PDB file of C-alpha atoms and ligand atoms in Angstrom:
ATOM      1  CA  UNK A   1     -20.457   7.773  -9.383  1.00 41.00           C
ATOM      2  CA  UNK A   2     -17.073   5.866  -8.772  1.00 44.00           C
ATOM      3  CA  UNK A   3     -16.553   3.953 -11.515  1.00 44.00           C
ATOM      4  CA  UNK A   4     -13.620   1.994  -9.117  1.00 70.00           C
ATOM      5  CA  UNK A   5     -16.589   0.287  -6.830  1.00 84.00           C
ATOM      6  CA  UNK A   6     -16.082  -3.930  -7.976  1.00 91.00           C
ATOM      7  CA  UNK A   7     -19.245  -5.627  -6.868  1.00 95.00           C
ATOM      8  CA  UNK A   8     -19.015  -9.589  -6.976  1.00 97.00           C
ATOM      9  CA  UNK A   9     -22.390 -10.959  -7.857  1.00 97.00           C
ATOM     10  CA  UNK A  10     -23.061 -14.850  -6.666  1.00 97.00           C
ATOM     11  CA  UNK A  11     -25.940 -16.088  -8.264  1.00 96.00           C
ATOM     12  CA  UNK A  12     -26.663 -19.772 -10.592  1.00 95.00           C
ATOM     13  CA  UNK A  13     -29.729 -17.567 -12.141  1.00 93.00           C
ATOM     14  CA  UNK A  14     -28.426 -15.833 -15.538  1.00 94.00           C
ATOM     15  CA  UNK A  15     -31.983 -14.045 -16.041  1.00 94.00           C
ATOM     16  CA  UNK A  16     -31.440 -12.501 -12.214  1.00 94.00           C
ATOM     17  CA  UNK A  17     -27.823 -12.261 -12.597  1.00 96.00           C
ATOM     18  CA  UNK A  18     -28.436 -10.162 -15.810  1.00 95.00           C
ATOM     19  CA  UNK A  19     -31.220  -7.984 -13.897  1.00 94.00           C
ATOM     20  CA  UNK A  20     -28.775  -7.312 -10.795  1.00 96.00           C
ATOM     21  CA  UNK A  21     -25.585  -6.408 -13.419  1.00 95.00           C
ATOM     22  CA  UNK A  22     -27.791  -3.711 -15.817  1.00 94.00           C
ATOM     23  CA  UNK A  23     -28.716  -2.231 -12.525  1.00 93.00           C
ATOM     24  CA  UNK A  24     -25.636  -1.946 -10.896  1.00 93.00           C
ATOM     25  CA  UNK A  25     -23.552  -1.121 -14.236  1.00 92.00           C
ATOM     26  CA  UNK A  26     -26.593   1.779 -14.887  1.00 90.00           C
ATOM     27  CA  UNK A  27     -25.318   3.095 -11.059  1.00 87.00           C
ATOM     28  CA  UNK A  28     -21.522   3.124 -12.404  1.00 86.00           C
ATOM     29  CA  UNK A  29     -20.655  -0.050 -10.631  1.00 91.00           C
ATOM     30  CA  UNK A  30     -18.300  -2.653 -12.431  1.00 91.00           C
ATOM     31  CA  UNK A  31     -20.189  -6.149 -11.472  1.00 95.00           C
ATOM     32  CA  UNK A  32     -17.719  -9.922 -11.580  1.00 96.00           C
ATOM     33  CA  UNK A  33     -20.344 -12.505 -11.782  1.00 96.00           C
ATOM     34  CA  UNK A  34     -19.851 -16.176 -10.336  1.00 97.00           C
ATOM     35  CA  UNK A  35     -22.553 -19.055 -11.537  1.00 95.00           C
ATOM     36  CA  UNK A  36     -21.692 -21.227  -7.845  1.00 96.00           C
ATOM     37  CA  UNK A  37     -20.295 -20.677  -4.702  1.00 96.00           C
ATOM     38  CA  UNK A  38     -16.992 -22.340  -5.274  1.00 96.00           C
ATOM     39  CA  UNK A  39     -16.051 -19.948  -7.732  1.00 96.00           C
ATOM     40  CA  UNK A  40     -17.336 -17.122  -6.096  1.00 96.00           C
ATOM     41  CA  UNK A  41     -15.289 -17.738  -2.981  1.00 95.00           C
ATOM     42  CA  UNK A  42     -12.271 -18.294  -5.802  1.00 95.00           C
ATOM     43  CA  UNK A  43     -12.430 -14.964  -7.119  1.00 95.00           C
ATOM     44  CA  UNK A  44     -12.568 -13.618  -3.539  1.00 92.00           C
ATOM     45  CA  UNK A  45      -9.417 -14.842  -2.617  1.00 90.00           C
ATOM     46  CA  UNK A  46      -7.799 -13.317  -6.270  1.00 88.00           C
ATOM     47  CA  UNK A  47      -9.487  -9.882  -6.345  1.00 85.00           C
ATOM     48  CA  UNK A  48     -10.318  -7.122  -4.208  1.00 82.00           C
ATOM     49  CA  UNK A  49     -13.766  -5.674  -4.439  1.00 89.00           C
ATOM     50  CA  UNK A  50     -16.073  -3.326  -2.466  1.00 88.00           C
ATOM     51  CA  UNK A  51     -19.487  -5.840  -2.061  1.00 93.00           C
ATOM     52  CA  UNK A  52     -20.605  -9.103  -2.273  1.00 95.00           C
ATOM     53  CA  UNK A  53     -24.401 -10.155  -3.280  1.00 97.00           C
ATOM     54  CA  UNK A  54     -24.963 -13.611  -2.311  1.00 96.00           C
ATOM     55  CA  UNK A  55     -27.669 -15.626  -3.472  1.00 94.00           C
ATOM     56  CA  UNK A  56     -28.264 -17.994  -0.564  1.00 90.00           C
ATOM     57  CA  UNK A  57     -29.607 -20.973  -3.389  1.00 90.00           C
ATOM     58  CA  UNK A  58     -26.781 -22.048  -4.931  1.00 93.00           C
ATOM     59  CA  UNK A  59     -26.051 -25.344  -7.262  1.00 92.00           C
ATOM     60  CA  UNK A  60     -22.801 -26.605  -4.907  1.00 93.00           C
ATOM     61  CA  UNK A  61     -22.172 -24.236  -1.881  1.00 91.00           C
ATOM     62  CA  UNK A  62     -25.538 -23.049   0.399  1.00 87.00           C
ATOM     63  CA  UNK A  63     -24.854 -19.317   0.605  1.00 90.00           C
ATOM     64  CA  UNK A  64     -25.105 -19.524   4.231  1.00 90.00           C
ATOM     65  CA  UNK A  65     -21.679 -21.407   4.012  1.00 92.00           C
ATOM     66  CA  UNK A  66     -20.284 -19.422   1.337  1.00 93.00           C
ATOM     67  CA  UNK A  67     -21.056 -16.189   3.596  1.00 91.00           C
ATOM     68  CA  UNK A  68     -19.059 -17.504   6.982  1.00 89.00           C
ATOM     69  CA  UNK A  69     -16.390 -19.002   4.888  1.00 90.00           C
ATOM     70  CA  UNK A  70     -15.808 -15.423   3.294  1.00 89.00           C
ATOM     71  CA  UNK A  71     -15.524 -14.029   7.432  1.00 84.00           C
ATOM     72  CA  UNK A  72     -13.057 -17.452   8.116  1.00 84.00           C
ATOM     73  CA  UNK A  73     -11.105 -15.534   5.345  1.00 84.00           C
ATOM     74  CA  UNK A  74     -10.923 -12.515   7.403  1.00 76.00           C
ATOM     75  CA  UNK A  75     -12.853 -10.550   4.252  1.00 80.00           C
ATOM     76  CA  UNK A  76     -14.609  -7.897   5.649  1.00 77.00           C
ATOM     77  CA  UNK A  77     -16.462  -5.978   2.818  1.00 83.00           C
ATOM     78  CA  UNK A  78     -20.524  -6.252   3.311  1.00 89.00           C
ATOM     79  CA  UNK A  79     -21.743  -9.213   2.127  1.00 92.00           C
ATOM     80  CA  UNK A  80     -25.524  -8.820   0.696  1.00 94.00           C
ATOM     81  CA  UNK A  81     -28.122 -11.690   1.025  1.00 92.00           C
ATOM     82  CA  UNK A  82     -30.250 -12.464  -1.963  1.00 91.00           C
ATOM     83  CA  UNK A  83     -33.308 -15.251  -1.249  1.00 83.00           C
ATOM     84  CA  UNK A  84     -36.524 -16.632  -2.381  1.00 78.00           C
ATOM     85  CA  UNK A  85     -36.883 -17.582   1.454  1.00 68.00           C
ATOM     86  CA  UNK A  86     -38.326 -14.890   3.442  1.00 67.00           C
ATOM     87  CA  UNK A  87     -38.667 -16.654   6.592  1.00 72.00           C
ATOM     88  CA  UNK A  88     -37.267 -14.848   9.913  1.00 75.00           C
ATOM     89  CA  UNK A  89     -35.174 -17.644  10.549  1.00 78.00           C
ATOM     90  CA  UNK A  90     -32.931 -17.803   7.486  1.00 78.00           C
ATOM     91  CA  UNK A  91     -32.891 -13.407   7.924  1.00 75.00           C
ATOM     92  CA  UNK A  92     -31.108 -14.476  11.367  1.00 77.00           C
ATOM     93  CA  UNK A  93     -29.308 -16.985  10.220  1.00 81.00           C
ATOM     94  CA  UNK A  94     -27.453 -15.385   7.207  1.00 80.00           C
ATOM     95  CA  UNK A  95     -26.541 -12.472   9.565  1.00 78.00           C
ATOM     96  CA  UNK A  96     -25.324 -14.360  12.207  1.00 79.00           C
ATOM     97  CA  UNK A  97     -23.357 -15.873   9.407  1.00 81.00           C
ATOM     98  CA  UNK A  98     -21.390 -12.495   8.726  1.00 80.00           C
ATOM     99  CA  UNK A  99     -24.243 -11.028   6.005  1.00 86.00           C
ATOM    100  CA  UNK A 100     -24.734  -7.448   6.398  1.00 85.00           C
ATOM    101  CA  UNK A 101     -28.131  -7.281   5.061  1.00 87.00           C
ATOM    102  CA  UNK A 102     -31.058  -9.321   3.419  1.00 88.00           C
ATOM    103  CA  UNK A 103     -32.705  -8.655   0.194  1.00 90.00           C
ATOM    104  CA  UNK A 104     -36.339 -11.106  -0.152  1.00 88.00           C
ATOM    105  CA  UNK A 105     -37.217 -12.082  -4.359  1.00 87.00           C
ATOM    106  CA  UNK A 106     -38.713 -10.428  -5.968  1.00 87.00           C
ATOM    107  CA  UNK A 107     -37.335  -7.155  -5.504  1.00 90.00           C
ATOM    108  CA  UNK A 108     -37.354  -4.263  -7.138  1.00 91.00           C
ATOM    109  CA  UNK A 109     -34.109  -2.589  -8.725  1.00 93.00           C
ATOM    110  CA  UNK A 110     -33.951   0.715  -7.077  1.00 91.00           C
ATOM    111  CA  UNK A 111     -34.307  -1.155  -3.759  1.00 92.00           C
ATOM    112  CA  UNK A 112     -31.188  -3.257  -4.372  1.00 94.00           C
ATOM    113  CA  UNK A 113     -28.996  -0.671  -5.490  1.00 92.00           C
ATOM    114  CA  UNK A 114     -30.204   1.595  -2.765  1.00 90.00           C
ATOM    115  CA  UNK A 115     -29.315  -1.496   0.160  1.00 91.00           C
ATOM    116  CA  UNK A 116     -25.770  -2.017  -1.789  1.00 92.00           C
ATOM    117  CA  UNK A 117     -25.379   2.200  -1.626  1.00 88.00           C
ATOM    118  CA  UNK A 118     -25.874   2.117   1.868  1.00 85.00           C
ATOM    119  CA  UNK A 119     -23.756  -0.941   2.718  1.00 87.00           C
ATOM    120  CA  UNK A 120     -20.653   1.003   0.835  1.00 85.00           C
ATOM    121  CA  UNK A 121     -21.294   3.953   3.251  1.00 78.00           C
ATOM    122  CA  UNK A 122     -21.196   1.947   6.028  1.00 74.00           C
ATOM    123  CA  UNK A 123     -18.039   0.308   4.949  1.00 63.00           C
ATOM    124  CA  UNK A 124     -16.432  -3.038   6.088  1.00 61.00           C
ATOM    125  CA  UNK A 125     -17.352  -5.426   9.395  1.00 59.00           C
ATOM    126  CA  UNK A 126     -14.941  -4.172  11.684  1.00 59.00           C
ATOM    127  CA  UNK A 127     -13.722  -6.683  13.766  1.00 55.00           C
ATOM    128  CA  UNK A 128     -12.109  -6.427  17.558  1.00 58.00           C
ATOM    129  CA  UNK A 129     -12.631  -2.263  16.715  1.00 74.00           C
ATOM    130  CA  UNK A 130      -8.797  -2.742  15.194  1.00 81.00           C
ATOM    131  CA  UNK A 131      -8.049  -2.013  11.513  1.00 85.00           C
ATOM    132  CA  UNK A 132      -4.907  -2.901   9.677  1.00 86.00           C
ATOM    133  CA  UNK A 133      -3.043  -1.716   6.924  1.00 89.00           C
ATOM    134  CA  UNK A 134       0.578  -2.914   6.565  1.00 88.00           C
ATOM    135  CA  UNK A 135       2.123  -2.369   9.516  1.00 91.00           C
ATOM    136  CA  UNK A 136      -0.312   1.016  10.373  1.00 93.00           C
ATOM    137  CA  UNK A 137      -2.707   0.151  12.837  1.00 92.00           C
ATOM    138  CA  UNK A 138      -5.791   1.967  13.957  1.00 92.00           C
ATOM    139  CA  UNK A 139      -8.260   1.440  16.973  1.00 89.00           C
ATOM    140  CA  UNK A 140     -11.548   2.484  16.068  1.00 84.00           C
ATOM    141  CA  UNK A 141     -12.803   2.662  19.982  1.00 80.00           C
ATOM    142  CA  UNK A 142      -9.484   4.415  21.695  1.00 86.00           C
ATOM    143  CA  UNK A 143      -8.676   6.332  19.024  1.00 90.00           C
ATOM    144  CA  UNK A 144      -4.914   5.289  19.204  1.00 92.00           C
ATOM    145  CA  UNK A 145      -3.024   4.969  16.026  1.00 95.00           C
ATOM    146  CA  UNK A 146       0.300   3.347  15.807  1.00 94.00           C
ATOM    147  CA  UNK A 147       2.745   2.996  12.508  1.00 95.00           C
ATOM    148  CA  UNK A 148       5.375   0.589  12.947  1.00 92.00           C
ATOM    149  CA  UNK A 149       4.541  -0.093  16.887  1.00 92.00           C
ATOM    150  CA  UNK A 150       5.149   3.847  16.951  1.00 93.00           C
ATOM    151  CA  UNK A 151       2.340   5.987  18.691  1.00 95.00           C
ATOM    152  CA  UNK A 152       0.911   8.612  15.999  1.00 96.00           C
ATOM    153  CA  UNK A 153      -0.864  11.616  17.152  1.00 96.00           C
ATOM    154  CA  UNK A 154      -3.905  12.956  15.264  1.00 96.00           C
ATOM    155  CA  UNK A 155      -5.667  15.771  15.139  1.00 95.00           C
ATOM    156  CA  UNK A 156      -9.667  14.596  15.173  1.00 92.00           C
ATOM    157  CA  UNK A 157     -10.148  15.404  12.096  1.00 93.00           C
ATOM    158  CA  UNK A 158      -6.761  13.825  10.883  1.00 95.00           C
ATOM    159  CA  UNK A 159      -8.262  10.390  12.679  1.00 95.00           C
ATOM    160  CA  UNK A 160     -11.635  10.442  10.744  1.00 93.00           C
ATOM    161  CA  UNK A 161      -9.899  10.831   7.134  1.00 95.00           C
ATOM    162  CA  UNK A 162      -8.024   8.217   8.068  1.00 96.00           C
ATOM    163  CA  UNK A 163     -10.440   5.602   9.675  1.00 93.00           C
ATOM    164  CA  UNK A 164     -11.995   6.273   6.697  1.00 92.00           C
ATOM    165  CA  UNK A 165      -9.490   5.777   4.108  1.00 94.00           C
ATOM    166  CA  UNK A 166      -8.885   2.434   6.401  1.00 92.00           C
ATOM    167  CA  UNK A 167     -12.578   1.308   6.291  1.00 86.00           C
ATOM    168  CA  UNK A 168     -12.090   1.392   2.603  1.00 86.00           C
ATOM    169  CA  UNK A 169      -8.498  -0.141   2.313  1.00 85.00           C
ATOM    170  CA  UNK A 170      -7.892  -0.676  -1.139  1.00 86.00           C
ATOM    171  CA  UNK A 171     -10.890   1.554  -2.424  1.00 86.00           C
ATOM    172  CA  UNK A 172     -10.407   5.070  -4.425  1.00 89.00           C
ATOM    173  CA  UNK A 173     -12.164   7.734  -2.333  1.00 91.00           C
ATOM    174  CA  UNK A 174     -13.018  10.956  -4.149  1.00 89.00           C
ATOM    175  CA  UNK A 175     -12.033  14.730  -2.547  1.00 89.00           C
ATOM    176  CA  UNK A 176     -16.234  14.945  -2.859  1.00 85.00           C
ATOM    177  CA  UNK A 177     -16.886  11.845  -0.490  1.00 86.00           C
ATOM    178  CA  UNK A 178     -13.858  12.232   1.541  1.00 90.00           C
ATOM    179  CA  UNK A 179     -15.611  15.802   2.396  1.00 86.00           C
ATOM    180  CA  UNK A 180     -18.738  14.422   2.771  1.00 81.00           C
ATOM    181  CA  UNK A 181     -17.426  12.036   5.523  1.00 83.00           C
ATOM    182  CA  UNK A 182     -15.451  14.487   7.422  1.00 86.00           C
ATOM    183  CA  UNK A 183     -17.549  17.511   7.042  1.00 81.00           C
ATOM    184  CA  UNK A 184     -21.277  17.477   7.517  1.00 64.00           C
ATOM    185  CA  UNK A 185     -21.851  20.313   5.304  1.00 60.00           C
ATOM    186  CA  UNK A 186     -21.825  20.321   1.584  1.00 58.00           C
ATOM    187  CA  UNK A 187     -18.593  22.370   0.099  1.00 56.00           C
ATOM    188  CA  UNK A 188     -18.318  24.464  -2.943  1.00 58.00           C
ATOM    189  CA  UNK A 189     -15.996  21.424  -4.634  1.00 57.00           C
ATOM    190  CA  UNK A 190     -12.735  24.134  -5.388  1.00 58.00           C
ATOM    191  CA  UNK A 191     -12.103  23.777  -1.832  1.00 71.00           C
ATOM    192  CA  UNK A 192      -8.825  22.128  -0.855  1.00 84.00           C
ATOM    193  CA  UNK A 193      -9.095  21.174   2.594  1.00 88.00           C
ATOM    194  CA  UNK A 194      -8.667  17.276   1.633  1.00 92.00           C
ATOM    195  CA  UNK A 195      -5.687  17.891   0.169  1.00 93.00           C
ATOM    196  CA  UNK A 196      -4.418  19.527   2.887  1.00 93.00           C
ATOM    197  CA  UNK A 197      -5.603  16.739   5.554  1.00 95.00           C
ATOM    198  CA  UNK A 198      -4.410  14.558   3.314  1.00 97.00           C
ATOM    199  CA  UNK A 199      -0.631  16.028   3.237  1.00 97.00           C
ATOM    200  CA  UNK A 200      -0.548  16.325   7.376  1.00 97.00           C
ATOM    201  CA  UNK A 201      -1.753  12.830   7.263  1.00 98.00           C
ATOM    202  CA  UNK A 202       1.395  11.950   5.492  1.00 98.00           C
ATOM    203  CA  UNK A 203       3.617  14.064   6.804  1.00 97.00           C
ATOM    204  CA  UNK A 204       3.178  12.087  10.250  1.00 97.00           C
ATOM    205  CA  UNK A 205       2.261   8.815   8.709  1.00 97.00           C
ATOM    206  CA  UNK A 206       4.036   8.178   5.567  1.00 97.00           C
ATOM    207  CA  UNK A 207       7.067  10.561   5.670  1.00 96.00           C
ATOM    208  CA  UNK A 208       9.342   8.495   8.041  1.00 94.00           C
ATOM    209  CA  UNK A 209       8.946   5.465   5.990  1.00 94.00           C
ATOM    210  CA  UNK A 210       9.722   3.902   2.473  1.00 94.00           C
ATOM    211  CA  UNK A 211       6.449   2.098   1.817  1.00 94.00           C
ATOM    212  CA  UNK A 212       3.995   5.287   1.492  1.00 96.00           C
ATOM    213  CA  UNK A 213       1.016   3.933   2.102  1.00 95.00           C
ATOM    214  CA  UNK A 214      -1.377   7.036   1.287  1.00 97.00           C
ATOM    215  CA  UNK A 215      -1.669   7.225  -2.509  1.00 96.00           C
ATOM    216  CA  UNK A 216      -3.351   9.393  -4.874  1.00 96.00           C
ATOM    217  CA  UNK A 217      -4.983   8.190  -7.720  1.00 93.00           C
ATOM    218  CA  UNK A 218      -4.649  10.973 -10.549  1.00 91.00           C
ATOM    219  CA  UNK A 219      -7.856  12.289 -11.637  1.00 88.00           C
ATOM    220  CA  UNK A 220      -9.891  10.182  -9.248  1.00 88.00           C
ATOM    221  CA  UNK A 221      -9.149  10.675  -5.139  1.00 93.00           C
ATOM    222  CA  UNK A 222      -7.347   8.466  -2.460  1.00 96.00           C
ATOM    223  CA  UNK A 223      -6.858   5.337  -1.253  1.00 94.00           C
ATOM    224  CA  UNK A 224      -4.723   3.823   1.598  1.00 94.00           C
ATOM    225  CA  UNK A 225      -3.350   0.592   0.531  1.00 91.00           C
ATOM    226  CA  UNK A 226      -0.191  -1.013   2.097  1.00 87.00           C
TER     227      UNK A 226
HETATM  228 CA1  LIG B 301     -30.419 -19.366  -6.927  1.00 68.82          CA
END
């Protein structure tokens, strides 16, 4: 597992928060831990990470409040709900508060770290279909791609190594789930057809341009980061 993936746990209960962590760190996550919602949304703003699980009772902030003030900072990585409440009503409300999905107490382990698994593979809210990076933009629903205010053509497969490196801006992404993405069959892992995506990529993205935006992370993958 990616050892890079920074989960940011919210959550005033140690004997929980303790729980969640041994989990997560078992899975090969690394897991910040906030006690309230003020310094939760704190360590937001100072560090990049992959997830947040919210616990929506909180000593200072409701969660609720500390989940739309994380979209009001344009943060876009899923945002897990953790409750005693199981009511329909709070389920709604925390996702029409920006949460991505809803975990009820008790819960069991495998479950949570199976929800946060596939909140990573769906990747960030995507907002207005437009993602950013520096000055590279990409529109998820035309397709278009523009560096600089400069049209970029790509191949298909160019455009979904790229979305996806965007959908995970800041993120290392191995050659293994870069081909799993891209490719719906599994390959033989000595295949070098991500590297070679990855170097037309450049070639018409990065080339022209001081700030290379594509980097590789020796020994681990990519990741686009402006
Ligand atoms: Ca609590």
């Amino acid at each position: 597992m990616n050892k890079t993936i920074k989960v940011l746990l919210i959550e005033d209960e140690r004997k929980i928060a303790n729980f969640i962590k041994r989990g997560l760190n078992e899975t090969g996550f690394i897991v910040d831990e906030s006690l309230t919602g003020m310094e939760g949304l704190e360590k937001i703003q100072n560090k990049e990470y992959s997830l947040i699980i919210l616990d929506l009772m909180l000593p200072d902030l409701d969660g609720f409040d500390v989940c739309s003030k994380i979209r009001e900072l344009d943060i876009r990585y899923p945002v897990l709900i953790l409750t005693a409440r199981n009511s329909t009503e709070d389920k709604v409300k925390g996702l029409d508060m920006g949460a991505d999905d809803y975990l009820t107490k008790p819960f069991a382990i495998n479950e949570l770290v199976a929800r946060v698994k596939a909140l990573l593979r769906r990747g960030p809210s995507v907002i207005d279909n437009v993602l950013k990076v520096g000055d590279l933009v990409l529109n998820i629903k035309t397709h278009e791609v523009y560096r600089n205010g400069k049209y970029i053509e790509l191949s298909q497969k160019e455009f979904v190594i790229l979305e996806y490196l965007m959908l995970n801006t800041g993120v290392v992404l191995t050659r293994s789930m870069i081909e799993e993405h891209a490719w719906d069959y599994e390959f033989d892992g000595f295949s070098n057809v991500v590297d070679v995506y990855i170097r037309l990529l450049r070639k018409k993205i990065d080339d022209e341009y001081k700030n290379k935006i594509i980097k590789t992370v020796r020994g681990f993958g990519y990741k686009i980061q402006a």
